[in-house]
Amino acid sequence: MGALSGWVAWWFSKLELKQEKATQSAVALATEGVNERRNFNHLLGNYKQMSEAMTFGFNELEVMVRENRLELAEIKAYLIRNQGKQDQ
């Protein structure tokens, strides 16, 4: 009877150890999932920030090009007017 109770106690401790390892494994997987989700959210945030910065940069570039076109048109008009005066 003593051997049987010893075997039962050993069996229960083995089951508890398996359950504890399964719990630890589940916690590790859940933690890994949370970390991966956090990293994904960081990457997504970085992508949005880069996209906004690029949009801002392209808008600024568009303004600069528009201003340069106006200046070139003014220079062209000035040169045309002065060329006509020199021909006379």
mmCIF file of C-alpha atoms in Angstrom:
data_model
loop_
_atom_site.group_PDB
_atom_site.id
_atom_site.type_symbol
_atom_site.label_atom_id
_atom_site.label_comp_id
_atom_site.label_asym_id
_atom_site.label_seq_id
_atom_site.Cartn_x
_atom_site.Cartn_y
_atom_site.Cartn_z
ATOM 1 C CA MET A 1 0.000 0.000 0.000
ATOM 2 C CA GLY A 2 2.888 2.355 0.766
ATOM 3 C CA ALA A 3 4.412 1.771 -2.665
ATOM 4 C CA LEU A 4 1.092 2.480 -4.320
ATOM 5 C CA SER A 5 0.607 5.747 -2.452
ATOM 6 C CA GLY A 6 4.183 6.726 -3.320
ATOM 7 C CA TRP A 7 3.525 5.980 -6.976
ATOM 8 C CA VAL A 8 0.281 8.029 -6.905
ATOM 9 C CA ALA A 9 2.102 10.949 -5.253
ATOM 10 C CA TRP A 10 4.865 10.733 -7.872
ATOM 11 C CA TRP A 11 2.280 10.615 -10.668
ATOM 12 C CA PHE A 12 0.436 13.695 -9.359
ATOM 13 C CA SER A 13 3.685 15.643 -9.004
ATOM 14 C CA LYS A 14 4.570 14.667 -12.574
ATOM 15 C CA LEU A 15 1.150 15.886 -13.781
ATOM 16 C CA GLU A 16 1.579 19.138 -11.857
ATOM 17 C CA LEU A 17 5.014 19.613 -13.425
ATOM 18 C CA LYS A 18 3.565 19.044 -16.924
ATOM 19 C CA GLN A 19 0.757 21.492 -16.187
ATOM 20 C CA GLU A 20 3.234 24.078 -14.892
ATOM 21 C CA LYS A 21 5.399 23.672 -18.019
ATOM 22 C CA ALA A 22 2.315 24.000 -20.233
ATOM 23 C CA THR A 23 1.298 27.149 -18.367
ATOM 24 C CA GLN A 24 4.793 28.597 -18.712
ATOM 25 C CA SER A 25 4.796 27.768 -22.417
ATOM 26 C CA ALA A 26 1.401 29.423 -22.890
ATOM 27 C CA VAL A 27 2.589 32.524 -21.031
ATOM 28 C CA ALA A 28 5.738 32.646 -23.168
ATOM 29 C CA LEU A 29 3.704 32.396 -26.376
ATOM 30 C CA ALA A 30 1.276 35.074 -25.196
ATOM 31 C CA THR A 31 4.167 37.367 -24.250
ATOM 32 C CA GLU A 32 5.760 36.777 -27.639
ATOM 33 C CA GLY A 33 2.474 37.614 -29.339
ATOM 34 C CA VAL A 34 2.142 40.824 -27.339
ATOM 35 C CA ASN A 35 5.726 41.788 -28.184
ATOM 36 C CA GLU A 36 5.173 41.100 -31.877
ATOM 37 C CA ARG A 37 1.985 43.176 -31.861
ATOM 38 C CA ARG A 38 3.801 46.028 -30.090
ATOM 39 C CA ASN A 39 6.642 45.891 -32.629
ATOM 40 C CA PHE A 40 4.127 45.891 -35.485
ATOM 41 C CA ASN A 41 2.376 48.923 -34.006
ATOM 42 C CA HIS A 42 5.731 50.711 -33.682
ATOM 43 C CA LEU A 43 6.540 49.953 -37.318
ATOM 44 C CA LEU A 44 3.088 51.119 -38.373
ATOM 45 C CA GLY A 45 3.540 54.364 -36.415
ATOM 46 C CA ASN A 46 6.957 54.910 -37.986
ATOM 47 C CA TYR A 47 5.489 54.308 -41.455
ATOM 48 C CA LYS A 48 2.744 56.872 -40.802
ATOM 49 C CA GLN A 49 5.279 59.431 -39.571
ATOM 50 C CA MET A 50 7.492 58.896 -42.627
ATOM 51 C CA SER A 51 4.483 59.163 -44.906
ATOM 52 C CA GLU A 52 3.414 62.435 -43.286
ATOM 53 C CA ALA A 53 6.960 63.799 -43.488
ATOM 54 C CA MET A 54 7.226 62.873 -47.154
ATOM 55 C CA THR A 55 3.849 64.457 -47.892
ATOM 56 C CA PHE A 56 4.952 67.636 -46.134
ATOM 57 C CA GLY A 57 8.274 67.605 -48.016
ATOM 58 C CA PHE A 58 6.597 67.119 -51.389
ATOM 59 C CA ASN A 59 4.121 69.908 -50.622
ATOM 60 C CA GLU A 60 7.015 72.225 -49.770
ATOM 61 C CA LEU A 61 8.802 71.165 -52.952
ATOM 62 C CA GLU A 62 5.671 71.878 -54.978
ATOM 63 C CA VAL A 63 5.474 75.378 -53.497
ATOM 64 C CA MET A 64 9.142 75.989 -54.342
ATOM 65 C CA VAL A 65 8.662 74.814 -57.944
ATOM 66 C CA ARG A 66 5.589 77.033 -58.322
ATOM 67 C CA GLU A 67 7.540 80.047 -57.005
ATOM 68 C CA ASN A 68 10.461 79.281 -59.351
ATOM 69 C CA ARG A 69 8.079 79.088 -62.319
ATOM 70 C CA LEU A 70 6.694 82.516 -61.445
ATOM 71 C CA GLU A 71 10.177 83.964 -61.102
ATOM 72 C CA LEU A 72 11.234 82.448 -64.423
ATOM 73 C CA ALA A 73 8.130 83.876 -66.086
ATOM 74 C CA GLU A 74 9.003 87.313 -64.674
ATOM 75 C CA ILE A 75 12.591 87.000 -65.888
ATOM 76 C CA LYS A 76 11.388 85.911 -69.327
ATOM 77 C CA ALA A 77 8.959 88.832 -69.510
ATOM 78 C CA TYR A 78 11.721 91.253 -68.455
ATOM 79 C CA LEU A 79 14.105 89.872 -71.063
ATOM 80 C CA ILE A 80 11.459 90.064 -73.800
ATOM 81 C CA ARG A 81 10.685 93.697 -72.892
ATOM 82 C CA ASN A 82 14.348 94.676 -72.789
ATOM 83 C CA GLN A 83 15.166 92.785 -75.991
ATOM 84 C CA GLY A 84 12.511 94.835 -77.773
ATOM 85 C CA LYS A 85 14.038 98.065 -76.422
ATOM 86 C CA GLN A 86 17.538 97.062 -77.573
ATOM 87 C CA ASP A 87 16.326 96.268 -81.100
ATOM 88 C CA GLN A 88 14.958 99.790 -81.535
#
